[in-house]
mmCIF file of C-alpha atoms and ligand atoms in Angstrom:
data_model
loop_
_atom_site.group_PDB
_atom_site.id
_atom_site.type_symbol
_atom_site.label_atom_id
_atom_site.label_comp_id
_atom_site.label_asym_id
_atom_site.label_seq_id
_atom_site.Cartn_x
_atom_site.Cartn_y
_atom_site.Cartn_z
ATOM 1 C CA MET A 1 25.110 -12.205 38.457
ATOM 2 C CA THR A 2 23.887 -8.611 38.489
ATOM 3 C CA ALA A 3 20.154 -8.191 37.931
ATOM 4 C CA LEU A 4 19.318 -5.697 35.189
ATOM 5 C CA ASP A 5 17.406 -3.521 37.629
ATOM 6 C CA ASP A 6 20.486 -3.273 39.876
ATOM 7 C CA LEU A 7 22.130 -1.242 37.108
ATOM 8 C CA PRO A 8 21.507 2.500 36.873
ATOM 9 C CA ILE A 9 19.259 1.917 33.858
ATOM 10 C CA ARG A 10 16.865 4.666 32.699
ATOM 11 C CA ASP A 11 13.684 4.678 34.790
ATOM 12 C CA ASP A 12 11.505 4.344 31.698
ATOM 13 C CA LEU A 13 13.294 1.107 30.679
ATOM 14 C CA ARG A 14 13.159 -0.498 34.123
ATOM 15 C CA GLY A 15 11.159 -3.751 34.207
ATOM 16 C CA LEU A 16 10.695 -3.972 30.417
ATOM 17 C CA THR A 17 11.349 -7.071 28.288
ATOM 18 C CA PRO A 18 12.900 -6.914 24.802
ATOM 19 C CA TYR A 19 10.574 -6.805 21.785
ATOM 20 C CA GLY A 20 10.371 -9.883 19.598
ATOM 21 C CA ALA A 21 8.063 -12.611 18.369
ATOM 22 C CA PRO A 22 8.831 -16.125 19.664
ATOM 23 C CA GLN A 23 11.438 -17.803 17.408
ATOM 24 C CA LEU A 24 10.226 -21.385 17.865
ATOM 25 C CA ASP A 25 11.341 -24.453 15.964
ATOM 26 C CA VAL A 26 7.998 -25.351 14.389
ATOM 27 C CA PRO A 27 7.309 -26.969 10.988
ATOM 28 C CA VAL A 28 5.191 -24.035 9.728
ATOM 29 C CA ARG A 29 6.276 -20.560 10.854
ATOM 30 C CA LEU A 30 3.758 -17.910 9.876
ATOM 31 C CA ASN A 31 4.256 -15.361 12.634
ATOM 32 C CA THR A 32 6.616 -12.614 11.445
ATOM 33 C CA ASN A 33 5.374 -11.761 7.943
ATOM 34 C CA GLU A 34 8.556 -12.969 6.319
ATOM 35 C CA ASN A 35 8.564 -14.064 2.694
ATOM 36 C CA SER A 36 8.389 -17.874 2.862
ATOM 37 C CA TYR A 37 10.263 -18.380 -0.399
ATOM 38 C CA PRO A 38 14.050 -18.831 -0.167
ATOM 39 C CA VAL A 39 16.291 -16.616 -2.310
ATOM 40 C CA PRO A 40 16.409 -18.151 -5.838
ATOM 41 C CA GLU A 41 19.717 -19.793 -6.785
ATOM 42 C CA PRO A 42 20.770 -17.282 -9.521
ATOM 43 C CA VAL A 43 20.248 -14.459 -6.997
ATOM 44 C CA VAL A 44 22.214 -16.372 -4.343
ATOM 45 C CA GLU A 45 25.076 -16.589 -6.832
ATOM 46 C CA ALA A 46 24.873 -12.911 -7.778
ATOM 47 C CA ILE A 47 24.861 -11.808 -4.130
ATOM 48 C CA GLY A 48 27.775 -14.157 -3.422
ATOM 49 C CA LYS A 49 29.799 -12.580 -6.238
ATOM 50 C CA ALA A 50 28.960 -9.072 -5.082
ATOM 51 C CA LEU A 51 29.992 -9.878 -1.504
ATOM 52 C CA SER A 52 33.183 -11.558 -2.600
ATOM 53 C CA ALA A 53 34.162 -8.462 -4.616
ATOM 54 C CA GLU A 54 34.016 -6.417 -1.399
ATOM 55 C CA LEU A 55 36.050 -8.692 0.820
ATOM 56 C CA ARG A 56 39.564 -7.476 -0.011
ATOM 57 C CA ASP A 57 38.555 -3.893 0.791
ATOM 58 C CA LEU A 58 36.998 -4.612 4.170
ATOM 59 C CA ASN A 59 39.996 -2.880 5.731
ATOM 60 C CA ARG A 60 38.334 0.344 4.546
ATOM 61 C CA TYR A 61 35.118 1.930 5.797
ATOM 62 C CA PRO A 62 32.193 1.703 3.362
ATOM 63 C CA ASP A 63 30.616 4.604 1.459
ATOM 64 C CA ARG A 64 29.090 6.482 4.392
ATOM 65 C CA ASP A 65 26.324 7.889 2.213
ATOM 66 C CA ALA A 66 25.564 4.645 0.349
ATOM 67 C CA VAL A 67 25.078 6.701 -2.800
ATOM 68 C CA ALA A 68 25.049 3.872 -5.355
ATOM 69 C CA LEU A 69 22.526 1.879 -3.328
ATOM 70 C CA ARG A 70 20.303 4.917 -2.812
ATOM 71 C CA ALA A 71 20.386 5.614 -6.561
ATOM 72 C CA ASP A 72 19.277 2.023 -7.214
ATOM 73 C CA LEU A 73 16.466 2.344 -4.663
ATOM 74 C CA ALA A 74 15.300 5.644 -6.195
ATOM 75 C CA GLU A 75 15.220 3.998 -9.598
ATOM 76 C CA TYR A 76 13.217 1.064 -8.181
ATOM 77 C CA LEU A 77 10.658 3.351 -6.526
ATOM 78 C CA GLY A 78 10.096 5.449 -9.675
ATOM 79 C CA HIS A 79 7.801 8.491 -9.206
ATOM 80 C CA GLY A 80 10.707 10.592 -10.569
ATOM 81 C CA LEU A 81 12.605 10.161 -7.291
ATOM 82 C CA THR A 82 16.324 10.921 -7.231
ATOM 83 C CA VAL A 83 19.185 9.820 -4.993
ATOM 84 C CA ASP A 84 18.962 12.903 -2.751
ATOM 85 C CA GLN A 85 15.344 11.988 -1.869
ATOM 86 C CA VAL A 86 16.177 8.472 -0.695
ATOM 87 C CA TRP A 87 17.960 7.257 2.431
ATOM 88 C CA ALA A 88 18.780 3.686 3.498
ATOM 89 C CA ALA A 89 19.523 1.919 6.790
ATOM 90 C CA ASN A 90 19.560 -1.496 8.454
ATOM 91 C CA GLY A 91 15.845 -2.202 8.114
ATOM 92 C CA SER A 92 12.992 0.272 8.138
ATOM 93 C CA ASN A 93 13.037 -0.001 11.936
ATOM 94 C CA GLU A 94 16.368 1.811 11.909
ATOM 95 C CA ILE A 95 15.022 4.329 9.398
ATOM 96 C CA GLN A 96 12.129 5.117 11.736
ATOM 97 C CA GLN A 97 14.447 5.302 14.719
ATOM 98 C CA GLN A 98 16.592 7.842 12.879
ATOM 99 C CA LEU A 99 13.467 9.833 12.003
ATOM 100 C CA LEU A 100 12.449 9.944 15.667
ATOM 101 C CA GLN A 101 15.997 10.889 16.677
ATOM 102 C CA ALA A 102 15.805 13.803 14.266
ATOM 103 C CA PHE A 103 12.179 14.892 14.650
ATOM 104 C CA GLY A 104 11.075 13.440 18.005
ATOM 105 C CA GLY A 105 13.058 13.168 21.217
ATOM 106 C CA PRO A 106 12.610 14.483 24.763
ATOM 107 C CA GLY A 107 9.804 17.020 25.087
ATOM 108 C CA ARG A 108 8.267 15.925 21.775
ATOM 109 C CA THR A 109 5.494 13.478 20.904
ATOM 110 C CA ALA A 110 4.650 10.895 18.248
ATOM 111 C CA LEU A 111 1.126 9.669 17.548
ATOM 112 C CA GLY A 112 -0.005 6.410 15.941
ATOM 113 C CA PHE A 113 -3.440 4.901 15.248
ATOM 114 C CA THR A 114 -3.596 1.630 17.142
ATOM 115 C CA PRO A 115 -3.636 -1.240 16.605
ATOM 116 C CA ALA A 116 -0.668 -0.582 14.327
ATOM 117 C CA TYR A 117 2.954 -1.701 14.110
ATOM 118 C CA SER A 118 4.044 -2.364 17.679
ATOM 119 C CA MET A 119 7.591 -1.104 17.095
ATOM 120 C CA HIS A 120 6.397 2.480 16.592
ATOM 121 C CA PRO A 121 5.754 3.073 20.335
ATOM 122 C CA LEU A 122 8.943 1.191 21.222
ATOM 123 C CA LEU A 123 11.018 3.364 18.916
ATOM 124 C CA ALA A 124 9.381 6.359 20.572
ATOM 125 C CA LEU A 125 10.349 4.979 23.979
ATOM 126 C CA GLY A 126 13.944 4.341 22.952
ATOM 127 C CA THR A 127 14.349 7.861 21.575
ATOM 128 C CA GLY A 128 12.676 9.537 24.565
ATOM 129 C CA THR A 129 9.708 10.628 22.449
ATOM 130 C CA GLY A 130 6.314 10.746 24.183
ATOM 131 C CA TRP A 131 3.867 8.248 22.633
ATOM 132 C CA ILE A 132 0.211 9.068 21.967
ATOM 133 C CA PRO A 133 -1.919 6.007 21.147
ATOM 134 C CA ALA A 134 -4.760 7.304 18.985
ATOM 135 C CA ALA A 135 -7.615 4.974 18.101
ATOM 136 C CA ARG A 136 -8.968 3.289 15.005
ATOM 137 C CA ASP A 137 -12.663 2.413 14.836
ATOM 138 C CA ALA A 138 -14.099 -0.911 16.088
ATOM 139 C CA ASP A 139 -13.551 -2.500 12.647
ATOM 140 C CA PHE A 140 -9.924 -1.250 12.634
ATOM 141 C CA GLY A 141 -10.762 1.340 9.968
ATOM 142 C CA LEU A 142 -9.621 4.962 9.985
ATOM 143 C CA THR A 143 -11.444 7.783 8.240
ATOM 144 C CA ALA A 144 -9.979 11.164 7.366
ATOM 145 C CA ASP A 145 -12.307 12.885 9.862
ATOM 146 C CA GLU A 146 -11.362 10.580 12.755
ATOM 147 C CA ALA A 147 -7.663 10.913 11.985
ATOM 148 C CA VAL A 148 -7.789 14.697 11.688
ATOM 149 C CA ALA A 149 -9.758 15.073 14.934
ATOM 150 C CA GLN A 150 -7.104 13.127 16.866
ATOM 151 C CA VAL A 151 -4.191 14.960 15.271
ATOM 152 C CA ARG A 152 -5.925 18.277 16.019
ATOM 153 C CA ALA A 153 -6.498 17.260 19.654
ATOM 154 C CA HIS A 154 -2.882 16.243 20.325
ATOM 155 C CA ARG A 155 -0.774 18.271 17.866
ATOM 156 C CA PRO A 156 2.050 15.684 17.817
ATOM 157 C CA ASP A 157 5.505 16.381 16.396
ATOM 158 C CA VAL A 158 5.373 13.124 14.431
ATOM 159 C CA VAL A 159 2.386 11.158 13.087
ATOM 160 C CA PHE A 160 2.777 7.505 12.109
ATOM 161 C CA LEU A 161 0.424 6.152 9.468
ATOM 162 C CA CYS A 162 0.824 2.531 8.467
ATOM 163 C CA SER A 163 -0.418 1.478 5.036
ATOM 164 C CA PRO A 164 -1.056 -1.414 4.596
ATOM 165 C CA ASN A 165 -1.506 -1.443 8.349
ATOM 166 C CA ASN A 166 0.141 -4.109 10.492
ATOM 167 C CA PRO A 167 -1.541 -6.078 12.121
ATOM 168 C CA THR A 168 -4.861 -5.406 10.412
ATOM 169 C CA GLY A 169 -3.588 -5.642 6.813
ATOM 170 C CA THR A 170 -5.717 -2.953 5.209
ATOM 171 C CA ALA A 171 -4.239 -0.056 3.210
ATOM 172 C CA LEU A 172 -5.308 3.495 4.045
ATOM 173 C CA ASP A 173 -7.558 5.481 1.804
ATOM 174 C CA PRO A 174 -5.397 8.250 0.216
ATOM 175 C CA THR A 175 -7.844 10.848 1.584
ATOM 176 C CA VAL A 176 -6.630 9.956 5.112
ATOM 177 C CA VAL A 177 -3.001 10.666 4.211
ATOM 178 C CA ALA A 178 -3.978 13.927 2.508
ATOM 179 C CA ALA A 179 -6.116 15.064 5.445
ATOM 180 C CA VAL A 180 -3.466 14.219 8.046
ATOM 181 C CA LEU A 181 -0.816 16.003 5.978
ATOM 182 C CA ALA A 182 -2.992 19.102 5.881
ATOM 183 C CA GLU A 183 -3.630 19.048 9.641
ATOM 184 C CA ALA A 184 -0.396 17.756 11.200
ATOM 185 C CA PRO A 185 1.899 20.434 12.617
ATOM 186 C CA GLY A 186 4.992 18.206 12.246
ATOM 187 C CA MET A 187 6.274 15.228 10.295
ATOM 188 C CA VAL A 188 4.018 12.530 8.825
ATOM 189 C CA ILE A 189 5.609 9.106 8.372
ATOM 190 C CA VAL A 190 3.739 6.631 6.179
ATOM 191 C CA ASP A 191 5.090 3.138 6.882
ATOM 192 C CA GLU A 192 4.620 1.198 3.634
ATOM 193 C CA ALA A 193 6.528 -1.961 4.580
ATOM 194 C CA TYR A 194 3.983 -4.116 2.712
ATOM 195 C CA ALA A 195 3.220 -1.811 -0.247
ATOM 196 C CA GLU A 196 4.182 -4.336 -2.918
ATOM 197 C CA PHE A 197 1.412 -6.704 -1.765
ATOM 198 C CA ALA A 198 -1.407 -4.140 -1.983
ATOM 199 C CA ARG A 199 -4.498 -4.967 -3.993
ATOM 200 C CA PRO A 200 -4.742 -3.360 -7.466
ATOM 201 C CA GLY A 201 -5.746 0.290 -7.325
ATOM 202 C CA THR A 202 -4.077 1.000 -3.959
ATOM 203 C CA VAL A 203 -2.309 4.368 -4.074
ATOM 204 C CA SER A 204 1.130 4.793 -2.480
ATOM 205 C CA ALA A 205 1.912 7.935 -0.508
ATOM 206 C CA LEU A 206 4.936 8.255 -2.828
ATOM 207 C CA ALA A 207 2.509 9.863 -5.272
ATOM 208 C CA VAL A 208 1.943 12.829 -2.939
ATOM 209 C CA LEU A 209 5.586 13.519 -2.024
ATOM 210 C CA PRO A 210 5.926 16.513 -4.389
ATOM 211 C CA GLY A 211 5.035 19.666 -2.471
ATOM 212 C CA HIS A 212 4.943 17.917 0.928
ATOM 213 C CA PRO A 213 8.361 18.366 2.584
ATOM 214 C CA ARG A 214 7.072 16.961 5.894
ATOM 215 C CA LEU A 215 5.941 13.658 4.412
ATOM 216 C CA VAL A 216 8.213 10.604 4.700
ATOM 217 C CA VAL A 217 7.431 7.225 3.128
ATOM 218 C CA THR A 218 9.309 4.269 4.615
ATOM 219 C CA ARG A 219 9.785 0.977 2.774
ATOM 220 C CA THR A 220 11.714 -2.243 3.309
ATOM 221 C CA MET A 221 13.319 -5.085 1.372
ATOM 222 C CA SER A 222 12.377 -7.471 4.217
ATOM 223 C CA LYS A 223 8.974 -8.500 2.900
ATOM 224 C CA ALA A 224 8.312 -8.489 -0.863
ATOM 225 C CA PHE A 225 12.014 -8.892 -1.727
ATOM 226 C CA GLY A 226 12.399 -11.761 0.762
ATOM 227 C CA PHE A 227 15.496 -10.035 2.125
ATOM 228 C CA ALA A 228 14.656 -9.836 5.853
ATOM 229 C CA GLY A 229 18.005 -11.334 6.831
ATOM 230 C CA GLY A 230 19.844 -8.769 4.690
ATOM 231 C CA ARG A 231 18.417 -5.905 6.805
ATOM 232 C CA LEU A 232 17.698 -3.141 4.344
ATOM 233 C CA GLY A 233 15.039 -0.473 4.811
ATOM 234 C CA TYR A 234 14.761 2.924 3.178
ATOM 235 C CA LEU A 235 12.789 6.133 2.994
ATOM 236 C CA ALA A 236 11.689 8.547 0.309
ATOM 237 C CA ALA A 237 11.150 12.192 1.219
ATOM 238 C CA ASP A 238 12.239 15.731 0.504
ATOM 239 C CA PRO A 239 16.075 16.093 0.341
ATOM 240 C CA ALA A 240 15.876 18.180 3.546
ATOM 241 C CA VAL A 241 14.578 15.110 5.419
ATOM 242 C CA VAL A 242 17.534 13.087 4.166
ATOM 243 C CA ALA A 243 19.828 15.874 5.362
ATOM 244 C CA ALA A 244 18.110 15.730 8.780
ATOM 245 C CA VAL A 245 18.576 11.985 9.302
ATOM 246 C CA GLN A 246 22.211 12.328 8.272
ATOM 247 C CA LEU A 247 22.672 14.416 11.425
ATOM 248 C CA VAL A 248 21.773 11.459 13.654
ATOM 249 C CA ARG A 249 22.871 8.359 11.714
ATOM 250 C CA LEU A 250 25.957 6.556 12.938
ATOM 251 C CA PRO A 251 28.870 6.991 10.555
ATOM 252 C CA TYR A 252 29.196 3.926 8.268
ATOM 253 C CA HIS A 253 25.937 2.479 9.619
ATOM 254 C CA LEU A 254 25.429 0.400 6.447
ATOM 255 C CA SER A 255 28.259 -2.096 6.028
ATOM 256 C CA ALA A 256 29.944 -2.555 2.658
ATOM 257 C CA LEU A 257 28.526 -6.086 2.653
ATOM 258 C CA THR A 258 24.953 -4.911 3.256
ATOM 259 C CA GLN A 259 25.240 -2.308 0.507
ATOM 260 C CA ALA A 260 26.683 -4.811 -1.959
ATOM 261 C CA ALA A 261 24.153 -7.531 -1.139
ATOM 262 C CA ALA A 262 21.214 -5.129 -1.395
ATOM 263 C CA ARG A 263 22.425 -3.779 -4.737
ATOM 264 C CA ALA A 264 22.783 -7.290 -6.123
ATOM 265 C CA ALA A 265 19.296 -8.148 -4.851
ATOM 266 C CA LEU A 266 17.855 -5.014 -6.450
ATOM 267 C CA ALA A 267 19.543 -5.872 -9.740
ATOM 268 C CA HIS A 268 17.643 -9.188 -9.622
ATOM 269 C CA ARG A 269 14.381 -7.701 -8.441
ATOM 270 C CA GLU A 270 12.302 -9.500 -11.059
ATOM 271 C CA ALA A 271 13.340 -12.885 -9.695
ATOM 272 C CA LEU A 272 12.833 -11.783 -6.084
ATOM 273 C CA LEU A 273 9.534 -9.957 -6.561
ATOM 274 C CA GLY A 274 8.290 -12.904 -8.614
ATOM 275 C CA THR A 275 6.942 -14.404 -5.396
ATOM 276 C CA VAL A 276 4.637 -11.469 -4.649
ATOM 277 C CA THR A 277 1.766 -12.584 -6.897
ATOM 278 C CA ALA A 278 1.925 -16.124 -5.537
ATOM 279 C CA ILE A 279 1.829 -14.825 -1.958
ATOM 280 C CA MET A 280 -1.101 -12.499 -2.741
ATOM 281 C CA ARG A 281 -2.951 -15.520 -4.120
ATOM 282 C CA GLN A 282 -2.434 -17.399 -0.823
ATOM 283 C CA ARG A 283 -3.468 -14.307 1.142
ATOM 284 C CA ASP A 284 -6.702 -14.016 -0.823
ATOM 285 C CA ARG A 285 -7.261 -17.759 -0.426
ATOM 286 C CA ILE A 286 -6.886 -17.504 3.382
ATOM 287 C CA VAL A 287 -9.298 -14.544 3.538
ATOM 288 C CA ALA A 288 -11.910 -16.288 1.377
ATOM 289 C CA GLU A 289 -11.637 -19.654 3.107
ATOM 290 C CA LEU A 290 -11.793 -18.258 6.657
ATOM 291 C CA ARG A 291 -14.785 -16.091 5.746
ATOM 292 C CA ALA A 292 -16.479 -19.115 4.203
ATOM 293 C CA ARG A 293 -15.977 -20.884 7.542
ATOM 294 C CA GLY A 294 -17.671 -18.010 9.360
ATOM 295 C CA HIS A 295 -14.678 -16.121 10.786
ATOM 296 C CA ARG A 296 -14.538 -12.342 10.708
ATOM 297 C CA VAL A 297 -11.463 -11.387 8.671
ATOM 298 C CA ALA A 298 -9.969 -7.942 8.011
ATOM 299 C CA ASP A 299 -9.411 -6.965 4.347
ATOM 300 C CA SER A 300 -5.730 -7.454 3.543
ATOM 301 C CA ASP A 301 -3.373 -5.562 1.239
ATOM 302 C CA ALA A 302 -0.368 -7.214 2.880
ATOM 303 C CA ASN A 303 1.235 -10.667 3.111
ATOM 304 C CA PHE A 304 -0.742 -11.530 6.253
ATOM 305 C CA VAL A 305 -4.321 -11.846 7.441
ATOM 306 C CA LEU A 306 -5.956 -10.840 10.736
ATOM 307 C CA PHE A 307 -8.792 -13.179 11.662
ATOM 308 C CA GLU A 308 -11.166 -13.621 14.579
ATOM 309 C CA VAL A 309 -11.009 -16.814 16.643
ATOM 310 C CA GLY A 310 -13.470 -16.146 19.452
ATOM 311 C CA SER A 311 -12.832 -14.794 22.883
ATOM 312 C CA ASP A 312 -9.615 -16.612 23.847
ATOM 313 C CA GLN A 313 -7.002 -15.939 21.186
ATOM 314 C CA ALA A 314 -4.194 -17.195 23.451
ATOM 315 C CA ALA A 315 -5.821 -20.647 23.647
ATOM 316 C CA ALA A 316 -6.411 -20.644 19.873
ATOM 317 C CA TRP A 317 -2.755 -19.685 19.315
ATOM 318 C CA ARG A 318 -1.680 -22.648 21.468
ATOM 319 C CA THR A 319 -4.015 -25.047 19.608
ATOM 320 C CA LEU A 320 -2.527 -23.997 16.260
ATOM 321 C CA LEU A 321 0.992 -24.333 17.674
ATOM 322 C CA ASP A 322 0.213 -27.833 18.905
ATOM 323 C CA ALA A 323 -0.859 -28.610 15.323
ATOM 324 C CA GLY A 324 2.580 -27.427 14.133
ATOM 325 C CA VAL A 325 1.598 -23.947 12.907
ATOM 326 C CA LEU A 326 3.046 -20.823 14.514
ATOM 327 C CA VAL A 327 0.935 -17.683 14.026
ATOM 328 C CA ARG A 328 1.065 -14.348 15.865
ATOM 329 C CA ASP A 329 -0.898 -13.293 18.904
ATOM 330 C CA VAL A 330 -0.626 -9.520 18.523
ATOM 331 C CA GLY A 331 -2.445 -8.922 21.802
ATOM 332 C CA LEU A 332 -5.796 -8.072 20.200
ATOM 333 C CA PRO A 333 -8.486 -9.846 22.231
ATOM 334 C CA GLY A 334 -10.153 -12.471 20.036
ATOM 335 C CA TRP A 335 -7.904 -12.032 16.984
ATOM 336 C CA LEU A 336 -4.783 -13.706 15.551
ATOM 337 C CA ARG A 337 -2.557 -12.836 12.590
ATOM 338 C CA VAL A 338 -1.204 -15.331 10.069
ATOM 339 C CA THR A 339 1.415 -14.726 7.378
ATOM 340 C CA ALA A 340 0.562 -15.821 3.831
ATOM 341 C CA GLY A 341 3.330 -18.049 2.506
ATOM 342 C CA THR A 342 3.485 -21.035 0.173
ATOM 343 C CA PRO A 343 0.413 -23.073 -0.897
ATOM 344 C CA ALA A 344 1.628 -25.936 1.346
ATOM 345 C CA GLU A 345 1.842 -23.574 4.338
ATOM 346 C CA THR A 346 -1.690 -22.341 3.636
ATOM 347 C CA ASP A 347 -2.875 -25.971 3.485
ATOM 348 C CA ALA A 348 -1.226 -26.667 6.857
ATOM 349 C CA PHE A 349 -2.691 -23.525 8.418
ATOM 350 C CA LEU A 350 -6.205 -24.145 7.115
ATOM 351 C CA SER A 351 -6.176 -27.721 8.291
ATOM 352 C CA ALA A 352 -4.811 -26.691 11.722
ATOM 353 C CA MET A 353 -7.727 -24.237 11.927
ATOM 354 C CA GLU A 354 -10.076 -27.257 11.866
ATOM 355 C CA GLU A 355 -8.756 -28.026 15.372
ATOM 356 C CA LEU A 356 -10.249 -24.839 16.824
HETATM 357 C C1 PLP B 1 4.642 -2.160 9.426
HETATM 358 C C2 PLP B 1 6.067 -2.565 9.530
HETATM 359 N N1 PLP B 1 7.009 -1.637 9.389
HETATM 360 C C3 PLP B 1 8.307 -1.942 9.487
HETATM 361 C C4 PLP B 1 8.716 -3.237 9.726
HETATM 362 C C5 PLP B 1 10.182 -3.477 9.931
HETATM 363 O O1 PLP B 1 10.778 -4.053 8.880
HETATM 364 P P1 PLP B 1 12.353 -4.065 8.710
HETATM 365 O O2 PLP B 1 13.002 -3.395 9.875
HETATM 366 O O3 PLP B 1 12.693 -5.494 8.590
HETATM 367 O O4 PLP B 1 12.563 -3.277 7.455
HETATM 368 C C6 PLP B 1 7.782 -4.254 9.873
HETATM 369 C C7 PLP B 1 8.202 -5.633 10.134
HETATM 370 O O5 PLP B 1 7.477 -6.520 10.467
HETATM 371 C C8 PLP B 1 6.417 -3.900 9.785
HETATM 372 O O6 PLP B 1 5.458 -4.815 9.953
#
């Protein structure tokens, strides 16, 4: 068998391993921030009908521009957004990849405030965009002044902001987004994958889209909608940004089945988003309980919680796994991340934590 490195692979990919959290067969899986609740039966039926209606026409390519789906997404987002301000792809990862293909690339740079979503630097790598890891403060916070100073120092072509931030969970203060927008010479991408879980009063960057043609807000149906397996992410931005990503997207990138399933899911959004409040309750319960037990815990506006376990987070991760609970070691010394799911999953996690 040929070893990968015997192939004429790009030098910058040589020796790397593929991204991905362990997919282990464990009773309680709380490591990838999925929505723990299965799709409700009426929604299963509606998606089934929508898919079945497409099957006879699978000999034809789908709507390349996914116009009907984008109109539904614009309507869901509100803020007066229209179809020409929304674009969709197979997950927000693909959306961000398309953005880097259009606005990053060889000779250009993207900057993110770490620790943040670990796919951002990998998408930069894959698109040949230079990656600049800027820092958050020791408590994982980010102030407007700190953010502006780092953007001013590096003048990147693309800035990634993540709000609520993964893995820390905390949403950004709107003053940070405003300050970065005023300073950044290029595009500013605000990754709002977890926006629906934010605590009351959290402001979405969607509110500042008018008048900011270099701002892009990315969202996903993977988390709040519980549609991770359906693979549907989207962006909202100025129509010129949508025109730009259309230059790099693959033709027919969104299958007819994906478009139909996502539209059916959106039509039943009340049933799907009905789990959000229950998940937020478990999130707040995890934060409160771990703090009561003396752990340091980051404030969370997402469906997960970052908590301190002492110096050896790898050993703590293993102890929890041995107790049947899979959480995420995000590589932050001393910290682990747990997804908030059902009350029973929280019970299992909190009792496994007694083992530490
Ligand atoms: C911050 C953030 N952005 C984007 C994504 C990607 O989501 P998807 O590609 O499923 O839309 C994730 C997934 O975990 C995430 O945590």
